Amino acid sequence: QQVEMDFKIMLDPEKVDNKAGLKHPNDETRLPLITKKKSAPVCRQRTGKGPTVTSPGALPAFHSLPSPLPLVEQDTPKGTLSLSGQRLILPAAKRTLPAPPVMSRAAAFPEFPRQHQKSALAIYGKYSSKGNIEPLPSSNSVVSTRKSKPEWRCPAQQLESEPLQTAQPFQDPCLDWDITVHQKAPGFLALQHPHHSSCGESIVGFLEPTEKLLKDHTVPLATINGQNLAQIASDLDFEENPTKSAILSVIKNQSAVEKTLNGAGQSCIGQGGRAGAAAGSPGQQQWAAGVISARWRSWNHLARLRGALREARHRHLENFYSRAKHLAANWNRIRTSRRTIIHIPSLGYSEHIREHIPDLALQQNLQMGRLCDILDANVDVIYICPLALSEELLQYYHKLLGLQAAVRSGSPEDMADLQDRFKILTPEAINSFPEHHMCLATVLKYSPRTLQRLQGLLQGRDAYVVGGVPHLDDLAVADQLQVPLLGSEPAVAQLYSTKSGSKRIFASAGVPTPPGEWDIHSREQLLRALSQLILDHGEVQRWLFKVDDERGGDGTAFCDVTSHLECYPWLQREGQGHGPARELALVKISQELPGLLAQHVQPVNEKRFPTWEKFLQTFLTQGGVIEAFPYSASVTNVTVDVLIEPTGELTLLAAGEQLHAQGPLRSSGTTIPQRSVPPEVLKALCWKIGEACKSKGVLGYFSVDFVAFTHPQSREQQVWATDLDLCYSDQLALSQLLVYMTDGNLDCGSSCLQGPLGAKEGKSQWLQHQGTKPPAPSSPRCAVASSQLRHSSLSGISYNLLLHICQARGVGFDLQEKQGTVFVLYEDQKRHSLGMITIGEDLQGVLLTFARNLFIIHQEISAPNMQGETNFKMAIRDIEAILGVTAQNKLRLEEEQPWEADALKE
């Protein structure tokens, strides 16, 4: 009964009933010391010599770790005393410090030794002066076995050992050192037992300087060898302090402790976590104070920066919507009056996408055609360029844009100087962040001189910004310039520009889409969805896998599943039913798919995704879609550019058919206008998609990709919406330049590009219609355009020389006929990329001219033994496929121009 009562007291020393039950005056059992409750935790501070002083202090939060004694809720005491009793407030953390500004990480906290996992009775029920009931230790000793280990580890908290089994001292020689030698600890009490009085005083005298040494050097845990301790302590003179080597000789984990004693930078993690720094030497205290002060300043500064950033972004967003309302209210006036358009062709994709875009600055400069907005006499253009252009290149664009008056008149003498109508500005910070893959809007944000110049150019004028792929820094720049942004909120654009986001828009619009699934994020989901799609659409041979956030076909892979599916013949015979037959078919497919995909999937960008597993990792991390590829031998991809004006009005701006020089899943150019889909069908689909975009908060420019093919059974044309980009497209920029150079009109409603009659056309029609009503002063035009032409040998020749060579070989633009070839030059440092537009009267002739131009340029810039890296040849092969060039034509080409024929074969 006495043991039971003692155990109750040990578990709950505050309970009055438990204390009242102790009426054994002759018993040597010592009651736990119940201190008076305080309003705040009391911490004791050891000052080396002399008494222990107490002071209240703010302690860091601790996370309770498993206790040697299991505690249930009703047995867990409440209040300050209870926290001290459970060792959640450390007795050794005695110094008053302000609340820490930064929550420090927990130091490593070793597990309790096995001997500490025994029950309280097993530990404390071994010694009694009467031999029957052993005395309970004090409350400090009792609760030390039940304590929850704090997350912050303090050096030298207490010395504990398993009690001695016999009168021979330290037969079990393991003592765990953990900050402070507690005079009431069981192992220490054992030293005061009568059997050990001969060596107890010398051991205590040895332990005191040992404690000080370990505490000063922040030793987290030292295991004492009891036998060595007794031997060395007995040999030590009473007045002599032990040497460092003597102390190390009694420590079992000597190498670890010695490393800590000799190491630097540990003393800051002293008693009570950071507070222990004050228990060290004055130098350590000064160093610790400096660390705490520096971290406080750093944390405080970082917190202010984060708060300011949140406030700034909130302000930018509010001003964005406020100015968008003003732009909508005044749009009809602004678009017909004098205004300035600031073009920022920024690719504000997520950072993990930008870092995989090769030559990001160049890719942001593919839309120089935006300058052609000056075709409207009321418009001035400021183009923010991500590259530093040389004077030679600037002069090229001054001359090119000055040709517009000459195109209208057909006379080169009428070329005008329009330098006051457009400005090309390069932010000064373009080279300041070479490793950060910043988009152009961010670079401009950190270019104060360019922003200041922009503010001067815009003063007192109606103006608005047209961006690229929206980014938060587009809002910041527009806010600093105090002009509206004609575009979507970045969060909206990022949500619906993903592959899965575009599927949501198409579903909302109710337009036809390929069979597929979206928002795929797990391997199991992918296999289950693909199995069901294969079973439901057995006519589909090729399935596409598209990563949500990727661009330009880089995040696309394909697999001809039915060609490699062994159970496919069985599916055609028996797997089309319902119930058990369908379940069996799904099982058969899902069993084959993992190995089939690993072996036969082909990523479009094999350099980035050499294996299916590598692609799948990105696919599942970012999410993606599964999509059917049209089951037809003849497939046409059409891209349509649309503008949602601030008033909500929809305008079709351009429509073209894609070229695929680098495979069927990557666009490398376009033919304008498109003629594969009836214009009224395309217009109706775009109107539905535009209305769905408006309902989601989309504003500004966007483009939609369609795929058109003839159904093999019904022989009817099918048109599927496949992709959506909520930004200004490369095709639109090329279309702007096309219209500028022809002085024409691109009507997407009728899929027609009309331009003024050339000199020969005008003279011919005048002769045919003498004496009759003159014909309409225009004729149809068409064009082939690409912004993605690459050739490594271009870097070996200047642009001036290239243009002179092309002119000599008949590659140029005829002002009188308003047809020919125009180049788009991006930069003149690496000079390995360019854009080209070829304009003519019929599509076949334009395609042939485009291919011929590529032949000539390749011939002029390459040596026979150094062909260079290029996509010219792939573009030529794609045009071949479009035109259906016959073997006889190839033979004729070999006879007339053998070198060019060799290049074609390569």
Coordinates of N, CA and C in Angstrom, one line a residue, residues 411-576:
S411 N 7.1 53.4 -105.1 CA 8.4 54.1 -105.5 C 9.3 54.2 -104.3
P412 N 10.5 53.7 -104.4 CA 11.5 53.7 -103.3 C 11.8 55.1 -102.8
E413 N 11.6 56.1 -103.7 CA 11.9 57.5 -103.3 C 11.0 58.0 -102.2
D414 N 9.9 57.4 -102.0 CA 8.9 57.8 -101.0 C 9.1 57.3 -99.6
M415 N 10.2 56.6 -99.4 CA 10.5 56.0 -98.1 C 10.6 57.1 -97.1
A416 N 10.0 57.0 -96.0 CA 9.9 58.0 -95.0 C 10.7 57.6 -93.8
D417 N 11.0 58.7 -93.0 CA 11.7 58.5 -91.7 C 10.7 58.5 -90.6
L418 N 10.5 57.4 -89.9 CA 9.5 57.3 -88.9 C 10.1 57.1 -87.5
Q419 N 11.3 57.5 -87.3 CA 12.0 57.3 -86.0 C 11.2 58.0 -84.9
D420 N 10.5 59.0 -85.2 CA 9.7 59.7 -84.1 C 8.4 58.9 -83.8
R421 N 8.1 57.9 -84.5 CA 6.9 57.1 -84.3 C 7.1 55.9 -83.5
F422 N 8.3 55.4 -83.4 CA 8.6 54.3 -82.6 C 9.9 54.4 -81.8
K423 N 10.0 53.7 -80.7 CA 11.2 53.7 -79.9 C 11.5 52.3 -79.5
I424 N 12.7 51.8 -79.6 CA 13.2 50.5 -79.1 C 14.1 50.8 -77.9
L425 N 13.6 50.4 -76.8 CA 14.3 50.6 -75.5 C 14.8 49.3 -74.9
T426 N 16.0 49.2 -74.5 CA 16.6 48.0 -73.8 C 16.8 48.3 -72.4
P427 N 16.2 47.6 -71.4 CA 16.4 47.9 -70.0 C 17.9 47.7 -69.6
E428 N 18.4 48.5 -68.7 CA 19.8 48.5 -68.4 C 20.2 47.3 -67.6
A429 N 19.1 46.5 -67.0 CA 19.4 45.4 -66.2 C 19.4 44.1 -66.9
I430 N 19.5 44.1 -68.2 CA 19.4 42.8 -69.0 C 20.6 41.9 -68.7
N431 N 21.7 42.4 -68.2 CA 22.8 41.6 -67.9 C 23.1 41.5 -66.4
S432 N 22.2 42.0 -65.6 CA 22.5 42.0 -64.2 C 22.1 40.7 -63.5
F433 N 21.3 39.9 -64.1 CA 20.9 38.7 -63.4 C 21.0 37.5 -64.4
P434 N 22.2 37.2 -64.8 CA 22.4 36.2 -65.8 C 22.0 34.8 -65.4
E435 N 22.0 34.4 -64.1 CA 21.6 33.1 -63.7 C 20.2 32.9 -63.2
H436 N 19.4 34.0 -63.3 CA 18.1 33.9 -62.6 C 16.9 33.7 -63.6
H437 N 17.2 33.6 -64.9 CA 16.2 33.3 -65.9 C 14.9 34.3 -65.7
M438 N 15.2 35.5 -65.5 CA 14.1 36.5 -65.3 C 13.4 36.8 -66.6
C439 N 12.1 37.0 -66.5 CA 11.4 37.4 -67.7 C 11.6 38.9 -67.9
L440 N 11.2 39.4 -69.1 CA 11.5 40.7 -69.5 C 10.8 41.7 -68.6
A441 N 9.6 41.4 -68.1 CA 8.9 42.4 -67.2 C 9.7 42.5 -65.9
T442 N 10.2 41.5 -65.4 CA 11.0 41.6 -64.2 C 12.3 42.4 -64.4
V443 N 12.9 42.1 -65.5 CA 14.2 42.9 -65.8 C 13.8 44.4 -65.9
L444 N 12.7 44.7 -66.6 CA 12.3 46.1 -66.7 C 12.0 46.7 -65.3
K445 N 11.4 45.9 -64.5 CA 11.0 46.4 -63.1 C 12.3 46.8 -62.4
Y446 N 13.4 46.2 -62.6 CA 14.7 46.5 -61.9 C 15.6 47.4 -62.8
S447 N 15.0 48.1 -63.7 CA 15.7 49.1 -64.6 C 15.2 50.5 -64.4
P448 N 15.6 51.2 -63.3 CA 15.0 52.5 -63.0 C 15.2 53.5 -64.1
R449 N 16.4 53.5 -64.8 CA 16.6 54.5 -65.8 C 15.6 54.3 -67.0
T450 N 15.4 53.1 -67.4 CA 14.5 52.9 -68.5 C 13.1 53.3 -68.1
L451 N 12.7 52.9 -66.9 CA 11.3 53.3 -66.4 C 11.2 54.8 -66.3
Q452 N 12.2 55.5 -65.9 CA 12.2 57.0 -65.9 C 12.0 57.6 -67.3
R453 N 12.7 57.0 -68.2 CA 12.6 57.5 -69.6 C 11.2 57.2 -70.2
L454 N 10.7 56.0 -69.8 CA 9.3 55.7 -70.3 C 8.3 56.7 -69.7
Q455 N 8.5 57.1 -68.4 CA 7.6 58.0 -67.8 C 7.6 59.4 -68.5
G456 N 8.8 59.7 -69.0 CA 9.0 61.0 -69.7 C 8.3 60.9 -71.1
L457 N 8.4 59.8 -71.8 CA 7.8 59.6 -73.1 C 6.3 59.6 -73.0
L458 N 5.8 59.1 -71.9 CA 4.3 58.9 -71.8 C 3.6 60.1 -71.2
Q459 N 4.3 61.1 -70.8 CA 3.7 62.2 -70.0 C 2.6 62.9 -70.9
G460 N 1.4 62.9 -70.3 CA 0.3 63.6 -70.9 C -0.3 62.9 -72.1
R461 N -0.1 61.6 -72.3 CA -0.6 60.9 -73.5 C -1.4 59.7 -73.0
D462 N -2.4 59.3 -73.8 CA -3.1 58.1 -73.6 C -2.2 56.9 -74.0
A463 N -2.1 56.0 -73.1 CA -1.2 54.9 -73.3 C -1.7 53.6 -72.6
Y464 N -1.2 52.5 -73.1 CA -1.5 51.2 -72.4 C -0.4 50.2 -72.7
V465 N -0.3 49.2 -71.9 CA 0.7 48.2 -72.1 C 0.1 46.9 -72.7
V466 N 0.9 46.4 -73.7 CA 0.5 45.1 -74.2 C 1.7 44.1 -73.9
G467 N 1.4 43.2 -73.0 CA 2.5 42.3 -72.6 C 2.6 41.0 -73.4
G468 N 3.3 40.0 -72.8 CA 3.4 38.7 -73.5 C 2.6 37.7 -72.6
V469 N 3.4 36.7 -72.1 CA 2.8 35.8 -71.1 C 2.7 36.5 -69.8
P470 N 1.5 36.7 -69.2 CA 1.3 37.6 -68.1 C 2.2 37.1 -66.8
H471 N 2.7 38.1 -66.1 CA 3.5 37.9 -64.9 C 3.1 39.0 -63.9
L472 N 3.3 38.7 -62.6 CA 3.0 39.7 -61.6 C 3.8 41.0 -61.9
D473 N 5.0 40.9 -62.4 CA 5.8 42.1 -62.6 C 5.3 42.9 -63.8
D474 N 4.4 42.4 -64.7 CA 3.7 43.2 -65.6 C 2.8 44.2 -64.9
L475 N 2.2 43.8 -63.9 CA 1.3 44.7 -63.1 C 2.2 45.7 -62.4
A476 N 3.3 45.3 -61.9 CA 4.2 46.3 -61.2 C 4.7 47.3 -62.1
V477 N 5.1 47.0 -63.3 CA 5.6 48.0 -64.3 C 4.5 48.9 -64.7
A478 N 3.3 48.3 -65.0 CA 2.2 49.2 -65.4 C 1.8 50.1 -64.3
D479 N 1.9 49.7 -63.1 CA 1.5 50.5 -61.9 C 2.5 51.6 -61.8
Q480 N 3.8 51.3 -62.0 CA 4.8 52.4 -61.8 C 4.7 53.4 -63.0
L481 N 4.3 53.0 -64.2 CA 4.1 53.9 -65.3 C 2.7 54.5 -65.2
Q482 N 1.8 54.0 -64.3 CA 0.5 54.6 -64.2 C -0.3 54.5 -65.5
V483 N -0.2 53.3 -66.1 CA -1.0 53.1 -67.4 C -1.7 51.8 -67.2
P484 N -2.8 51.6 -67.9 CA -3.5 50.3 -67.9 C -2.8 49.2 -68.7
L485 N -3.1 48.0 -68.3 CA -2.5 46.8 -69.0 C -3.6 46.1 -69.8
L486 N -3.4 46.0 -71.1 CA -4.4 45.3 -71.9 C -4.1 43.8 -71.8
G487 N -4.6 43.1 -70.8 CA -4.3 41.7 -70.7 C -5.0 41.1 -69.4
S488 N -4.9 39.9 -69.2 CA -5.5 39.2 -68.1 C -4.7 39.3 -66.8
E489 N -5.4 39.2 -65.7 CA -4.6 39.0 -64.4 C -3.7 37.8 -64.5
P490 N -2.5 37.9 -64.1 CA -1.5 36.8 -64.2 C -2.1 35.4 -63.7
A491 N -2.7 35.5 -62.5 CA -3.2 34.2 -62.0 C -4.3 33.6 -62.9
V492 N -5.1 34.4 -63.5 CA -6.1 33.8 -64.4 C -5.5 33.3 -65.6
A493 N -4.5 34.0 -66.2 CA -3.8 33.5 -67.4 C -3.1 32.2 -67.1
Q494 N -2.4 32.1 -66.0 CA -1.6 30.9 -65.7 C -2.6 29.7 -65.5
L495 N -3.7 30.0 -64.9 CA -4.7 28.9 -64.7 C -5.2 28.3 -65.9
Y496 N -5.6 29.1 -66.9 CA -6.3 28.7 -68.1 C -5.4 28.5 -69.3
S497 N -4.1 28.8 -69.1 CA -3.1 28.6 -70.2 C -2.5 27.2 -70.1
T498 N -2.7 26.5 -69.0 CA -2.2 25.1 -68.9 C -3.0 24.2 -69.8
K499 N -2.5 23.0 -70.0 CA -3.2 22.1 -70.9 C -4.6 21.7 -70.3
S500 N -4.6 21.4 -69.0 CA -5.8 21.1 -68.3 C -6.7 22.3 -68.2
G501 N -6.2 23.5 -68.0 CA -7.0 24.7 -67.9 C -7.7 25.0 -69.3
S502 N -7.0 24.8 -70.4 CA -7.6 25.0 -71.7 C -8.8 24.0 -71.9
K503 N -8.6 22.8 -71.4 CA -9.7 21.8 -71.5 C -10.9 22.3 -70.8
R504 N -10.7 22.9 -69.7 CA -11.9 23.4 -68.9 C -12.6 24.5 -69.7
I505 N -11.8 25.4 -70.3 CA -12.4 26.5 -71.2 C -13.2 25.8 -72.3
F506 N -12.6 24.9 -73.0 CA -13.3 24.2 -74.1 C -14.6 23.5 -73.7
A507 N -14.5 22.9 -72.5 CA -15.7 22.2 -72.0 C -16.8 23.2 -71.7
S508 N -16.4 24.4 -71.1 CA -17.3 25.4 -70.8 C -17.9 26.0 -72.1
A509 N -17.1 26.1 -73.1 CA -17.6 26.7 -74.4 C -18.4 25.7 -75.2
G510 N -18.3 24.4 -74.9 CA -19.1 23.4 -75.6 C -18.6 23.1 -77.0
V511 N -17.2 23.3 -77.3 CA -16.7 23.0 -78.6 C -16.1 21.6 -78.7
P512 N -16.0 21.0 -79.9 CA -15.5 19.7 -80.0 C -14.0 19.6 -79.6
T513 N -13.6 18.6 -78.8 CA -12.2 18.4 -78.4 C -11.9 16.9 -78.7
P514 N -10.6 16.6 -78.7 CA -10.2 15.2 -78.9 C -10.6 14.4 -77.7
P515 N -10.9 13.1 -77.8 CA -11.1 12.2 -76.6 C -9.8 12.3 -75.7
G516 N -10.1 12.4 -74.5 CA -8.9 12.4 -73.5 C -9.4 12.7 -72.1
E517 N -8.4 12.8 -71.2 CA -8.6 13.1 -69.8 C -7.6 14.2 -69.5
W518 N -7.9 15.0 -68.4 CA -7.0 16.1 -68.0 C -6.9 16.0 -66.5
D519 N -6.0 16.9 -65.9 CA -5.7 16.9 -64.5 C -5.2 15.5 -64.0
I520 N -4.3 15.0 -64.8 CA -3.7 13.7 -64.4 C -2.5 14.0 -63.5
H521 N -2.5 13.4 -62.3 CA -1.4 13.7 -61.3 C -0.8 12.5 -60.7
S522 N -1.2 11.3 -61.0 CA -0.6 10.1 -60.5 C -0.5 9.0 -61.5
R523 N 0.4 8.1 -61.3 CA 0.6 7.0 -62.2 C -0.6 6.1 -62.3
E524 N -1.2 5.8 -61.2 CA -2.5 5.0 -61.3 C -3.6 5.7 -62.0
Q525 N -3.7 7.0 -61.8 CA -4.7 7.7 -62.6 C -4.5 7.7 -64.1
L526 N -3.2 7.8 -64.4 CA -2.8 7.8 -65.8 C -3.1 6.5 -66.5
L527 N -2.7 5.4 -65.8 CA -3.0 4.0 -66.4 C -4.5 3.7 -66.5
R528 N -5.2 4.1 -65.4 CA -6.7 3.9 -65.4 C -7.3 4.7 -66.5
A529 N -7.0 6.0 -66.7 CA -7.6 6.8 -67.7 C -7.3 6.3 -69.1
L530 N -6.0 6.0 -69.3 CA -5.6 5.6 -70.6 C -6.2 4.2 -71.0
S531 N -6.3 3.3 -70.1 CA -7.0 2.0 -70.3 C -8.4 2.2 -70.8
Q532 N -9.1 3.1 -70.1 CA -10.5 3.4 -70.5 C -10.6 4.0 -71.8
L533 N -9.7 5.0 -72.1 CA -9.7 5.7 -73.4 C -9.4 4.7 -74.5
I534 N -8.5 3.8 -74.4 CA -8.2 2.8 -75.4 C -9.4 1.9 -75.7
L535 N -10.0 1.5 -74.6 CA -11.2 0.6 -74.7 C -12.4 1.4 -75.4
D536 N -12.6 2.6 -75.1 CA -13.7 3.4 -75.6 C -13.5 3.9 -77.0
H537 N -12.2 4.1 -77.4 CA -11.8 4.7 -78.7 C -10.8 3.8 -79.4
G538 N -11.2 2.6 -79.7 CA -10.3 1.7 -80.4 C -9.8 2.1 -81.7
E539 N -10.5 3.1 -82.3 CA -10.0 3.6 -83.7 C -8.8 4.5 -83.5
V540 N -8.5 5.0 -82.3 CA -7.4 5.9 -82.1 C -6.1 5.1 -82.0
Q541 N -5.1 5.4 -82.9 CA -3.9 4.6 -82.8 C -2.8 5.3 -82.0
R542 N -2.8 6.6 -82.0 CA -1.7 7.4 -81.3 C -2.3 8.2 -80.2
W543 N -1.7 8.1 -79.1 CA -2.2 8.9 -77.9 C -1.1 9.9 -77.5
L544 N -1.5 11.1 -77.2 CA -0.5 12.2 -76.8 C -0.6 12.4 -75.3
F545 N 0.6 12.7 -74.7 CA 0.7 13.0 -73.3 C 1.3 14.4 -73.2
K546 N 0.6 15.4 -72.7 CA 1.0 16.8 -72.6 C 1.2 17.3 -71.2
V547 N 2.3 17.8 -70.9 CA 2.6 18.3 -69.5 C 1.9 19.7 -69.4
D548 N 1.2 19.9 -68.3 CA 0.3 21.1 -68.2 C 1.0 22.4 -68.5
D549 N 2.2 22.6 -67.9 CA 2.8 24.0 -68.0 C 3.9 24.2 -69.1
E550 N 4.1 23.2 -69.9 CA 5.1 23.3 -70.9 C 4.6 24.1 -72.1
R551 N 5.6 24.5 -73.0 CA 5.3 25.3 -74.2 C 5.9 24.7 -75.4
G552 N 5.4 25.1 -76.6 CA 6.0 24.8 -77.8 C 6.3 23.4 -78.1
G553 N 5.5 22.5 -77.5 CA 5.7 21.0 -77.8 C 6.7 20.4 -77.0
D554 N 7.5 21.2 -76.2 CA 8.6 20.6 -75.4 C 8.1 19.5 -74.4
G555 N 6.9 19.8 -73.8 CA 6.4 18.9 -72.8 C 5.4 17.9 -73.4
T556 N 5.6 17.4 -74.6 CA 4.7 16.5 -75.3 C 5.4 15.2 -75.6
A557 N 4.7 14.1 -75.4 CA 5.2 12.8 -75.9 C 4.0 12.1 -76.5
F558 N 4.4 11.1 -77.3 CA 3.3 10.3 -78.0 C 3.7 8.8 -78.1
C559 N 2.6 8.0 -78.2 CA 2.8 6.6 -78.3 C 1.7 6.0 -79.2
D560 N 2.2 5.2 -80.2 CA 1.2 4.4 -81.0 C 0.8 3.2 -80.3
V561 N -0.1 3.3 -79.4 CA -0.5 2.2 -78.4 C -1.0 1.0 -79.1
T562 N -1.9 1.1 -80.0 CA -2.6 -0.1 -80.6 C -1.6 -0.9 -81.4
S563 N -0.6 -0.3 -82.0 CA 0.4 -1.0 -82.7 C 1.2 -2.0 -81.9
H564 N 1.3 -1.7 -80.6 CA 2.2 -2.5 -79.7 C 1.4 -3.2 -78.6
L565 N 0.1 -3.0 -78.6 CA -0.8 -3.7 -77.6 C -1.1 -5.1 -78.0
E566 N -0.6 -6.1 -77.3 CA -0.7 -7.5 -77.7 C -2.2 -7.9 -77.6
C567 N -2.9 -7.3 -76.6 CA -4.3 -7.8 -76.5 C -5.3 -7.0 -77.4
Y568 N -4.8 -6.2 -78.3 CA -5.6 -5.4 -79.1 C -6.5 -6.2 -80.0
P569 N -6.0 -7.3 -80.7 CA -6.9 -8.1 -81.5 C -8.1 -8.7 -80.6
W570 N -7.7 -9.2 -79.4 CA -8.8 -9.7 -78.6 C -9.8 -8.6 -78.2
L571 N -9.3 -7.4 -78.0 CA -10.2 -6.3 -77.6 C -11.2 -6.1 -78.8
Q572 N -10.8 -6.1 -80.0 CA -11.7 -5.9 -81.1 C -12.7 -7.0 -81.2
R573 N -12.4 -8.2 -80.8 CA -13.3 -9.3 -80.9 C -14.3 -9.3 -79.7
E574 N -13.7 -9.2 -78.5 CA -14.5 -9.5 -77.3 C -14.6 -8.5 -76.3
G575 N -13.8 -7.4 -76.4 CA -13.6 -6.5 -75.3 C -14.6 -5.3 -75.4
Q576 N -15.5 -5.3 -76.3 CA -16.4 -4.1 -76.5 C -17.7 -4.2 -75.7

